[in-house]
Amino acid sequence: MDSDYGVPRELSEVQKKRALYQPELPPCLQGTTVRVEYGDAAIAADPAGAHVISHVFPHTYGQPLAHFLRKTAVVPDAKVISEHLAVRVGIVFCGRQSPGGHNVVWGLYEAIKAHNQNSKLIGFLGGSDGLLAQRTLEITDEVLASYKNQGGYDMLGRTKDQIRTTEQVNGAMASCQALKLDALVIIGGVTSNTDAAQLAETFAEAKCATKVVGVPVTLNGDLKNQFVETTVGFDTICKVNAQLISNMCTDALSAEKYYYFIRLMGRKASHVALECALQSHPNMVILGEEVAASKLTIFDITKQICDAVQARAEKDKNHGVILIPEGLVESIPELYALLQEIHGLHGQGVSVENISSQLSPWASALFEFLPPFIRKQLLLHPESDDSAQLSQIETEKLLAQLVETEMNRRLKEGTYKGKKFNAICHFFGYQARGALPSKFDCDYAYVLGHVCYHIIAAGLNGYMATVTNLKSPVNKWRCGAAPISSMMTVKRWSRGPSATQIGKPAVHMASVDLKGKAYDVLRQNSSSFLLEDVYRNPGPLQFEGPGADSKPISLCVEDQDYMGRIKKLQEYLEKVKSIVKPGCSQDVLKAALSAMSSVTETLNIMTSSSAGQTLL
């Protein structure tokens, strides 16, 4: 065992109390019998890419949805697994740490031990590097003791490296075979679960006995689709950040002379910024998805903020709080185009010192206009997915500087009657990553760990553990599994209204839905947020007492129980079959034909139109 991993933590009194908390399990996961009902084959949401996905994933695409059932459920076709052989399961943290990840390990460990004490859970140390190098730690009660309901990934360590090349995939398979693993559980976000799907396909093709299971764990909240309502870590990150933002709001209101520009982590999508705005009510939030949809330039955004500052000054308010997602820089058309040129030159091997001299005339002009600190940050080498190093680009400082320049100009011209503009900039990123997880994330992660065992017991490969109806109490959560390939598209994330076909299927980041209910709540309140200072402080993250059971607002306002709706539809179809049988009256038959004809026509139109839609 590597000495840096799995060592007992020194716990504070709060951490000790947390370690005693035992998350609840939904009824479908209780007991030692696994009951699984298989639904229809799960297909890609984007029909246009289905043939490409099925071609790339012939062994794992089109597999059925799986629903795990409570003991009292009466489902004749359900598969009942009551005998559980000892299994050897590997688990690995991939991607950036997200609060609650340790509870996935805990939940899986308790599940495999509850079903067979001889089963083994083996953690890979140092993420995918440890997987390839076969650096392992057997998970035991002693190892887990000081990590239950705690933050971080330090029990096993992590990596942001991908398992994508042929050499890496074959290396992972060799490790699984050498360790005689029945299953490999991969904890991570969109990139990690894309890799999990590729591993599952390759293992199936090579007839490797190891099954691969993915778990949706990422603080960005961007692994969202019809099967995944939210990810482990998102609730914690938003609660911790919302309190920090609220503290700034209170300070701004008290001092009455500062504007706080706060950049929030969340990668390319703005889910964290949206949720934090709903929780803390800052004066403005600029979502990357809004900017991309409206094709706003950096000058458009600057003018919007300046007009807001001026409107507040007319109400004798010379302070405010403005939220900015870290992905905003890639949503601004001209900055994104500039980054693409820079990244292209990086790819050609041009040194950082020489890039600026080789830019096209328009890009060079924009580059020279930008402040020196932003120029230096834009020149950083891109991430492995060709995106900018978003956490390093201080967009908040750029906007604050541009707004200050414009407000000073208006002040000199006499068009602005307020006080001198003062800005303070912050980046709320790393402060929250290692936070103690919220009660919701502790419960959600622990349940997902148990679901992973159910998937393994059912012998499923290439599936993601899913829990839906999350806005309800735990005893009403619905647990199941969906093929990762059914969550894929063949389009990459795009800053503009059109996406680029790249031909290779992947699980892609979900952008904020500008037609969704959460965004609608924000828009309905944007005017009062801007002018009335209706700041709201949710307070520090609570594990007990008031606020402990609160969940993300964006989760609660949506009606996302996809798995429950699928089952409800199946129930309706069965009722139609039972009512409309040969021998029924002409009136009943006529009504059924008319209704079904209308439904199928509507669904055909909807599916054909969705095939032409593009991903933001």
XYZ file of C-alpha atoms in Angstrom:
616
model
C 0.000 0.000 0.000
C 1.273 3.525 -0.822
C 1.883 5.262 2.506
C 0.085 8.426 1.332
C -3.282 6.725 0.852
C -5.858 5.163 3.135
C -4.242 6.385 6.350
C -6.608 7.204 9.223
C -7.560 10.871 9.421
C -7.373 12.987 12.521
C -10.999 14.016 12.857
C -12.475 17.081 14.520
C -15.514 16.707 16.771
C -17.769 17.672 13.860
C -16.122 15.074 11.615
C -16.439 12.397 14.305
C -20.155 13.112 14.607
C -20.494 12.946 10.825
C -18.693 9.592 10.683
C -21.426 8.119 12.893
C -24.213 9.074 10.468
C -25.670 6.070 8.639
C -27.368 7.020 5.355
C -30.765 5.542 4.635
C -31.403 3.068 1.827
C -34.480 3.072 -0.438
C -36.664 -0.048 -0.028
C -35.489 -1.481 -3.371
C -31.922 -1.797 -2.033
C -32.762 -3.309 1.342
C -32.280 -6.985 2.165
C -29.979 -9.527 0.557
C -32.017 -10.288 -2.542
C -31.529 -8.365 -5.775
C -34.721 -7.988 -7.800
C -34.251 -6.492 -11.260
C -36.838 -5.696 -13.920
C -35.620 -5.101 -17.465
C -37.323 -2.526 -19.622
C -37.047 -1.877 -23.323
C -33.736 -1.297 -25.102
C -32.363 2.151 -24.270
C -31.556 4.251 -27.338
C -29.724 7.536 -27.802
C -31.790 10.687 -27.226
C -30.429 12.059 -30.496
C -31.761 9.715 -33.246
C -29.382 11.220 -35.811
C -26.400 9.771 -33.979
C -27.899 6.409 -33.079
C -26.453 4.532 -36.062
C -22.962 5.910 -35.355
C -23.166 4.987 -31.661
C -24.465 1.481 -32.399
C -21.625 0.984 -34.894
C -18.928 2.078 -32.419
C -20.536 0.208 -29.489
C -22.015 -2.948 -31.043
C -21.749 -4.981 -27.816
C -23.073 -2.394 -25.349
C -25.526 -0.199 -27.293
C -29.239 -1.000 -27.205
C -29.144 -2.826 -23.879
C -32.286 -2.654 -21.745
C -32.958 -0.290 -18.882
C -32.799 -1.972 -15.485
C -35.082 -1.135 -12.553
C -34.327 -2.477 -9.080
C -37.458 -3.452 -7.182
C -38.486 -3.619 -3.564
C -39.272 -7.016 -2.068
C -43.033 -6.425 -2.086
C -43.202 -5.404 -5.772
C -45.355 -7.724 -7.867
C -43.624 -7.954 -11.241
C -43.896 -11.417 -12.853
C -40.968 -10.922 -15.240
C -38.526 -9.637 -12.611
C -35.270 -11.517 -12.229
C -34.638 -12.503 -8.620
C -31.033 -13.035 -7.527
C -30.879 -14.604 -4.069
C -27.575 -16.465 -4.246
C -24.516 -14.237 -4.340
C -21.090 -15.641 -5.091
C -18.038 -13.874 -3.732
C -16.898 -11.122 -6.120
C -13.741 -9.092 -6.571
C -14.527 -5.491 -7.484
C -12.087 -2.696 -8.324
C -12.925 0.976 -7.822
C -11.103 4.056 -9.096
C -11.492 7.834 -8.778
C -11.136 9.543 -12.151
C -11.305 13.272 -12.747
C -11.374 16.115 -10.270
C -12.408 15.488 -6.686
C -16.042 16.039 -5.775
C -17.521 16.060 -2.247
C -19.226 12.738 -1.476
C -16.974 10.476 -3.536
C -15.853 8.481 -0.488
C -19.459 7.525 0.258
C -19.729 5.743 -3.094
C -16.863 3.519 -1.930
C -18.530 3.031 1.453
C -21.908 2.148 -0.057
C -20.392 -0.353 -2.492
C -18.274 -1.919 0.267
C -21.260 -2.388 2.574
C -23.348 -3.829 -0.258
C -20.826 -6.449 -1.381
C -20.121 -7.492 2.224
C -23.840 -7.698 3.062
C -24.394 -10.121 0.182
C -21.229 -12.184 0.676
C -18.633 -11.616 3.390
C -15.942 -13.191 1.209
C -16.248 -10.509 -1.479
C -13.381 -8.051 -1.890
C -13.361 -4.355 -2.788
C -10.030 -3.199 -4.180
C -9.238 0.488 -4.548
C -6.761 1.711 -7.147
C -4.336 4.266 -5.762
C -3.736 7.472 -7.666
C -6.617 7.178 -10.118
C -6.136 5.778 -13.605
C -2.340 5.816 -13.131
C -2.821 3.385 -10.257
C -5.176 1.280 -12.343
C -2.614 0.890 -15.105
C 0.210 0.263 -12.626
C -1.879 -2.104 -10.459
C -1.272 -0.075 -7.290
C -4.044 -1.237 -4.988
C -5.463 -1.024 -1.494
C -8.047 -3.476 -0.188
C -10.947 -1.556 1.331
C -11.742 -2.634 4.896
C -13.776 -1.315 7.810
C -10.562 0.083 9.286
C -9.649 1.943 6.086
C -13.138 3.399 5.725
C -13.597 4.413 9.367
C -12.298 7.989 9.114
C -13.563 8.668 5.558
C -17.306 8.089 5.973
C -19.326 11.236 5.163
C -16.086 13.202 4.697
C -14.851 15.249 1.746
C -11.931 14.798 -0.621
C -10.563 11.854 -2.581
C -7.504 11.290 -0.401
C -8.428 7.765 0.696
C -7.420 6.509 -2.764
C -6.215 9.587 -4.651
C -7.310 10.593 -8.123
C -6.187 11.624 -11.563
C -7.559 13.723 -14.378
C -5.840 11.566 -16.998
C -8.008 9.792 -19.541
C -8.198 6.074 -20.269
C -8.593 6.511 -23.981
C -5.665 5.359 -26.089
C -5.413 1.740 -27.202
C -2.404 1.313 -24.948
C -4.271 2.690 -21.914
C -7.397 0.604 -22.561
C -5.351 -2.566 -23.010
C -3.370 -1.709 -19.883
C -6.580 -1.336 -17.883
C -7.831 -4.681 -19.195
C -4.525 -6.349 -18.312
C -4.795 -5.005 -14.749
C -8.379 -6.243 -14.369
C -7.431 -9.691 -15.662
C -4.308 -9.920 -13.507
C -6.316 -9.032 -10.403
C -9.190 -11.340 -11.451
C -11.763 -8.548 -11.101
C -15.422 -9.351 -11.671
C -16.153 -5.648 -12.062
C -14.488 -2.251 -12.308
C -16.344 0.794 -10.951
C -15.292 4.173 -12.355
C -16.220 7.302 -10.398
C -16.244 10.538 -12.402
C -17.948 12.951 -14.779
C -18.602 13.103 -18.509
C -15.043 12.292 -19.604
C -14.579 9.453 -17.118
C -17.907 7.848 -18.002
C -17.134 8.120 -21.712
C -13.952 6.213 -20.943
C -15.957 3.707 -18.886
C -18.205 3.044 -21.877
C -15.177 2.455 -24.115
C -13.641 0.079 -21.579
C -16.911 -1.839 -21.304
C -17.129 -2.210 -25.086
C -13.506 -3.300 -25.446
C -13.798 -5.763 -22.555
C -16.944 -7.266 -24.080
C -15.328 -7.612 -27.488
C -12.250 -9.266 -25.963
C -14.485 -11.503 -23.819
C -12.858 -10.129 -20.681
C -14.896 -11.219 -17.651
C -14.669 -7.816 -15.935
C -17.855 -5.727 -16.116
C -17.530 -1.935 -16.130
C -19.883 0.353 -14.160
C -19.922 4.163 -14.149
C -21.002 6.485 -11.314
C -22.061 10.155 -11.935
C -19.794 12.132 -9.606
C -18.760 15.661 -10.589
C -19.144 18.989 -8.822
C -19.930 20.778 -12.115
C -23.415 19.246 -12.343
C -23.003 18.937 -16.115
C -23.562 15.184 -16.353
C -27.317 15.549 -16.750
C -29.643 13.686 -19.077
C -32.923 11.815 -19.034
C -31.429 9.182 -16.694
C -29.262 11.391 -14.441
C -31.008 14.187 -12.533
C -27.893 15.543 -10.832
C -24.407 14.463 -9.843
C -22.756 13.757 -6.517
C -20.968 16.873 -5.275
C -23.058 19.503 -7.038
C -25.291 20.178 -4.026
C -22.305 20.627 -1.701
C -20.398 22.920 -4.044
C -23.436 25.142 -4.559
C -24.257 25.356 -0.855
C -20.689 26.227 0.124
C -20.367 28.799 -2.655
C -23.822 30.253 -1.994
C -22.831 31.011 1.585
C -19.594 32.696 0.455
C -21.541 34.744 -2.105
C -24.136 35.682 0.502
C -21.385 36.868 2.845
C -20.149 39.142 0.043
C -23.694 40.389 -0.527
C -23.992 41.320 3.137
C -20.615 43.050 3.066
C -21.544 44.974 -0.097
C -24.816 46.089 1.481
C -23.014 47.147 4.671
C -20.081 49.016 3.069
C -22.181 50.435 0.199
C -19.156 51.197 -1.987
C -17.952 47.987 -3.646
C -18.985 45.823 -6.574
C -17.932 42.201 -6.147
C -17.164 40.266 -9.325
C -17.210 36.579 -8.364
C -16.145 33.833 -10.766
C -17.449 30.348 -9.977
C -16.067 27.025 -11.100
C -18.185 24.697 -13.196
C -16.183 24.253 -16.392
C -18.024 25.047 -19.634
C -21.613 24.849 -18.354
C -23.131 27.384 -15.941
C -25.110 25.074 -13.630
C -23.166 26.102 -10.510
C -23.621 29.806 -11.244
C -27.364 29.345 -11.861
C -27.942 27.345 -8.676
C -25.866 29.736 -6.548
C -27.849 32.676 -7.927
C -31.126 30.972 -7.016
C -29.839 30.340 -3.492
C -28.169 33.679 -2.712
C -29.951 36.262 -4.959
C -26.970 38.337 -6.169
C -27.699 41.406 -8.306
C -26.564 39.809 -11.571
C -25.464 36.467 -12.954
C -24.122 36.160 -16.492
C -24.655 32.639 -17.806
C -22.426 31.377 -20.591
C -25.413 29.771 -22.293
C -27.203 33.154 -22.505
C -24.110 34.780 -23.972
C -23.647 32.015 -26.550
C -27.318 31.980 -27.561
C -27.389 35.774 -28.028
C -23.845 35.937 -29.466
C -22.921 38.691 -27.032
C -19.464 40.212 -27.403
C -17.247 41.250 -24.514
C -18.369 44.830 -25.174
C -22.064 43.820 -25.071
C -21.528 42.194 -21.686
C -19.588 45.213 -20.416
C -22.421 47.527 -21.503
C -25.024 45.318 -19.774
C -23.121 45.496 -16.501
C -22.485 49.245 -16.844
C -26.173 49.909 -17.531
C -27.033 47.860 -14.438
C -24.545 49.830 -12.322
C -26.060 53.067 -13.607
C -29.622 51.899 -12.925
C -28.656 50.991 -9.360
C -26.889 54.335 -8.873
C -30.133 56.091 -9.769
C -31.649 54.306 -6.766
C -28.693 55.487 -4.664
C -27.130 51.987 -4.661
C -23.416 52.082 -5.385
C -22.663 48.470 -4.539
C -23.535 45.042 -5.897
C -22.581 41.419 -6.510
C -22.129 39.884 -9.969
C -21.625 36.145 -10.622
C -19.597 34.900 -13.572
C -19.164 31.213 -14.555
C -15.592 30.198 -15.344
C -16.671 28.934 -18.778
C -17.852 32.400 -19.841
C -14.602 33.100 -21.693
C -15.357 30.263 -24.132
C -18.933 31.464 -24.663
C -17.920 34.920 -25.909
C -17.595 34.532 -29.704
C -14.502 36.660 -30.321
C -12.611 35.315 -27.304
C -13.459 31.747 -28.257
C -12.238 32.347 -31.823
C -9.028 33.863 -30.436
C -8.522 30.840 -28.175
C -9.028 28.498 -31.121
C -6.295 30.280 -33.065
C -3.972 30.123 -30.077
C -4.693 26.437 -29.503
C -4.111 25.744 -33.195
C -0.689 27.351 -32.972
C 0.037 25.326 -29.834
C -0.817 22.224 -31.850
C 1.637 23.255 -34.555
C 4.409 23.437 -31.976
C 4.714 27.238 -31.936
C 6.316 28.425 -28.704
C 4.337 30.611 -26.294
C 6.726 33.516 -26.956
C 6.020 33.449 -30.699
C 2.256 32.807 -30.759
C 1.179 36.460 -30.615
C 3.264 37.308 -33.687
C 1.597 34.581 -35.759
C -2.029 35.452 -35.043
C -4.283 36.648 -37.861
C -4.712 40.459 -38.081
C -8.116 40.563 -36.327
C -6.982 38.128 -33.617
C -3.777 40.091 -33.120
C -5.746 43.331 -32.712
C -8.026 41.757 -30.090
C -5.068 40.166 -28.320
C -3.262 43.508 -28.078
C -6.423 45.196 -26.778
C -6.655 42.798 -23.825
C -4.803 43.521 -20.556
C -1.390 41.805 -20.154
C -2.604 39.435 -17.415
C -5.359 38.039 -19.667
C -2.974 37.667 -22.603
C -0.661 35.548 -20.482
C -3.541 33.351 -19.303
C -4.985 32.860 -22.794
C -1.573 31.601 -23.947
C -1.608 28.692 -21.471
C -1.563 25.262 -23.080
C -5.112 23.885 -23.520
C -6.540 21.001 -21.491
C -6.599 17.467 -22.911
C -10.074 18.105 -24.388
C -8.757 21.205 -26.228
C -10.569 23.616 -23.914
C -8.843 26.534 -22.237
C -7.509 26.280 -18.704
C -10.665 27.942 -17.452
C -9.723 28.002 -13.782
C -6.621 30.060 -14.669
C -8.314 32.724 -16.824
C -9.465 35.632 -14.667
C -12.518 36.689 -16.656
C -13.905 38.463 -13.605
C -10.884 40.790 -13.488
C -11.158 41.481 -17.210
C -14.827 42.456 -16.910
C -14.227 44.508 -13.753
C -11.464 46.446 -15.507
C -13.561 47.085 -18.627
C -16.565 48.161 -16.532
C -14.420 50.472 -14.404
C -12.987 52.133 -17.528
C -16.446 52.654 -19.013
C -17.991 53.932 -15.758
C -15.130 56.410 -15.327
C -15.756 57.612 -18.894
C -19.462 58.081 -18.151
C -18.606 59.842 -14.906
C -16.384 62.359 -16.725
C -19.035 62.935 -19.402
C -21.679 63.488 -16.740
C -23.919 60.685 -18.004
C -23.311 58.758 -14.767
C -24.216 60.504 -11.504
C -23.147 57.783 -9.079
C -20.018 57.433 -6.975
C -16.645 56.302 -8.288
C -16.774 52.652 -9.330
C -14.814 50.271 -7.075
C -14.494 46.559 -7.915
C -13.247 43.619 -5.853
C -12.683 40.307 -7.655
C -12.789 36.737 -6.337
C -12.585 33.219 -7.745
C -14.570 30.720 -5.690
C -13.143 27.424 -6.860
C -10.776 25.436 -4.739
C -12.364 26.641 -1.493
C -15.306 24.289 -2.014
C -13.767 21.214 -3.651
C -12.589 19.658 -0.412
C -15.677 20.645 1.573
C -17.451 18.264 3.908
C -20.309 16.913 1.766
C -23.924 17.893 2.349
C -26.310 15.354 3.810
C -27.940 14.982 0.388
C -24.612 14.191 -1.274
C -23.731 11.732 1.506
C -27.033 9.909 1.017
C -26.961 10.057 -2.782
C -23.368 8.779 -3.043
C -23.964 5.980 -0.533
C -27.082 4.825 -2.391
C -25.242 4.914 -5.719
C -22.587 2.653 -4.186
C -25.288 0.108 -3.338
C -26.775 0.433 -6.820
C -23.343 -0.419 -8.258
C -23.429 -3.755 -6.461
C -26.916 -4.494 -7.791
C -25.639 -3.793 -11.313
C -22.712 -6.152 -10.759
C -24.971 -8.855 -9.280
C -27.188 -8.606 -12.357
C -24.132 -9.136 -14.571
C -24.558 -5.856 -16.454
C -21.705 -4.241 -18.388
C -21.376 -0.673 -19.663
C -24.072 0.726 -17.367
C -24.243 3.811 -15.167
C -25.792 3.643 -11.718
C -28.875 5.880 -11.611
C -31.227 7.222 -8.955
C -34.274 9.273 -9.917
C -37.039 11.107 -8.070
C -34.263 12.647 -5.982
C -36.320 15.651 -4.895
C -38.477 13.258 -2.833
C -37.464 11.589 0.464
C -34.961 8.729 0.212
C -37.643 6.080 0.692
C -39.219 7.197 -2.589
C -36.037 7.236 -4.652
C -36.070 4.965 -7.704
C -32.881 3.034 -8.362
C -31.794 1.502 -11.611
C -29.179 1.404 -14.326
C -28.953 2.762 -17.866
C -26.455 1.898 -20.607
C -23.850 4.659 -20.826
C -23.973 4.415 -24.625
C -27.606 5.584 -24.553
C -26.424 8.846 -22.954
C -24.047 9.618 -25.813
C -24.154 11.952 -28.775
C -21.815 12.351 -31.727
C -21.702 16.106 -31.313
C -19.242 17.965 -29.183
C -20.065 20.769 -26.766
C -20.329 24.008 -28.706
C -20.162 27.625 -27.651
C -22.391 28.738 -30.483
C -25.862 27.769 -31.652
C -24.481 25.071 -33.963
C -22.510 22.021 -32.892
C -19.770 20.314 -34.814
C -20.075 16.689 -35.891
C -16.924 14.853 -34.843
C -18.103 11.328 -35.523
C -16.912 9.804 -32.251
C -19.662 9.226 -29.671
C -19.156 10.597 -26.180
C -21.077 11.579 -23.076
C -21.136 15.351 -23.406
C -21.608 18.164 -20.938
C -25.213 19.289 -20.604
C -25.626 23.047 -20.824
C -28.129 25.055 -18.782
C -31.508 24.635 -20.461
C -32.687 28.142 -21.342
C -36.205 26.722 -21.692
C -36.036 24.889 -18.376
C -37.907 25.656 -15.172
C -34.811 26.579 -13.147
C -33.740 29.198 -15.664
C -37.322 30.479 -15.833
C -37.311 31.029 -12.047
C -34.135 33.077 -12.414
C -35.545 35.204 -15.234
C -38.784 35.877 -13.315
C -36.758 37.257 -10.413
C -33.906 38.948 -12.292
C -35.380 42.456 -12.037
C -35.891 42.315 -8.287
C -32.442 40.730 -7.837
C -30.891 43.578 -9.817
C -32.531 46.552 -8.143
C -33.993 45.548 -4.798
C -31.075 43.858 -2.926
C -33.163 40.857 -1.923
C -30.022 39.060 -0.803
C -30.578 35.656 0.769
C -28.070 33.893 3.015
C -28.613 30.116 3.291
C -25.899 30.024 5.966
C -23.126 27.463 6.364
C -23.673 23.912 5.180
C -25.772 22.066 7.775
C -25.630 18.324 8.445
C -28.294 18.397 11.129
C -31.076 20.802 11.982
C -32.593 23.544 9.792
C -31.424 23.382 6.204
C -29.841 19.944 6.525
C -32.384 18.316 4.232
C -32.535 21.074 1.618
C -31.714 20.106 -1.965
C -30.644 22.099 -5.025
C -33.392 24.489 -6.104
C -32.727 23.661 -9.748
C -33.343 19.974 -8.931
C -36.550 20.592 -7.004
C -38.251 22.828 -9.593
C -37.706 20.329 -12.412
C -39.895 17.286 -12.962
C -37.209 14.860 -14.002
C -38.213 11.388 -12.788
C -37.515 9.769 -16.155
C -37.331 6.187 -14.885
C -40.607 6.650 -13.012
C -42.282 8.078 -16.109
C -41.072 5.161 -18.228
C -42.664 2.748 -15.768
C -45.872 4.800 -15.691
C -46.038 4.690 -19.503
C -45.613 0.920 -19.439
C -48.494 0.688 -16.968
C -50.743 2.759 -19.269
C -49.862 0.585 -22.263
C -50.707 -2.550 -20.296
C -54.045 -1.027 -19.263
C -54.866 -0.261 -22.905
C -54.076 -3.861 -23.826
C -56.304 -5.162 -21.048
C -59.231 -2.906 -22.001
C -59.066 -3.100 -25.792
C -59.302 -6.833 -26.493
C -60.946 -8.696 -29.354
C -64.638 -8.639 -28.551
C -64.691 -5.132 -27.059
C -67.357 -2.715 -28.302
C -67.001 -0.706 -31.517
C -67.077 2.530 -29.509
C -64.165 1.464 -27.290
C -62.155 0.315 -30.313
C -62.904 3.525 -32.201
C -61.858 5.721 -29.260
C -58.651 3.725 -28.764
C -57.700 3.918 -32.460
C -58.352 7.651 -32.593
C -56.345 8.368 -29.418
C -53.427 6.118 -30.384
C -53.310 7.540 -33.910
C -53.077 11.073 -32.516
C -50.402 10.096 -29.989
C -48.207 8.293 -32.527
C -48.498 11.153 -35.015
C -47.443 13.668 -32.367
C -44.538 11.503 -31.212
C -43.348 10.987 -34.801
C -43.261 14.760 -35.334
C -41.411 15.319 -32.040
C -38.772 12.648 -32.681
C -38.157 13.746 -36.265
C -37.737 17.388 -35.218
C -35.419 16.488 -32.330
C -33.161 14.639 -34.764
C -32.284 17.938 -36.387
C -31.625 19.795 -33.135
C -28.073 20.596 -32.105
C -26.408 20.538 -28.726
C -25.245 23.691 -27.018
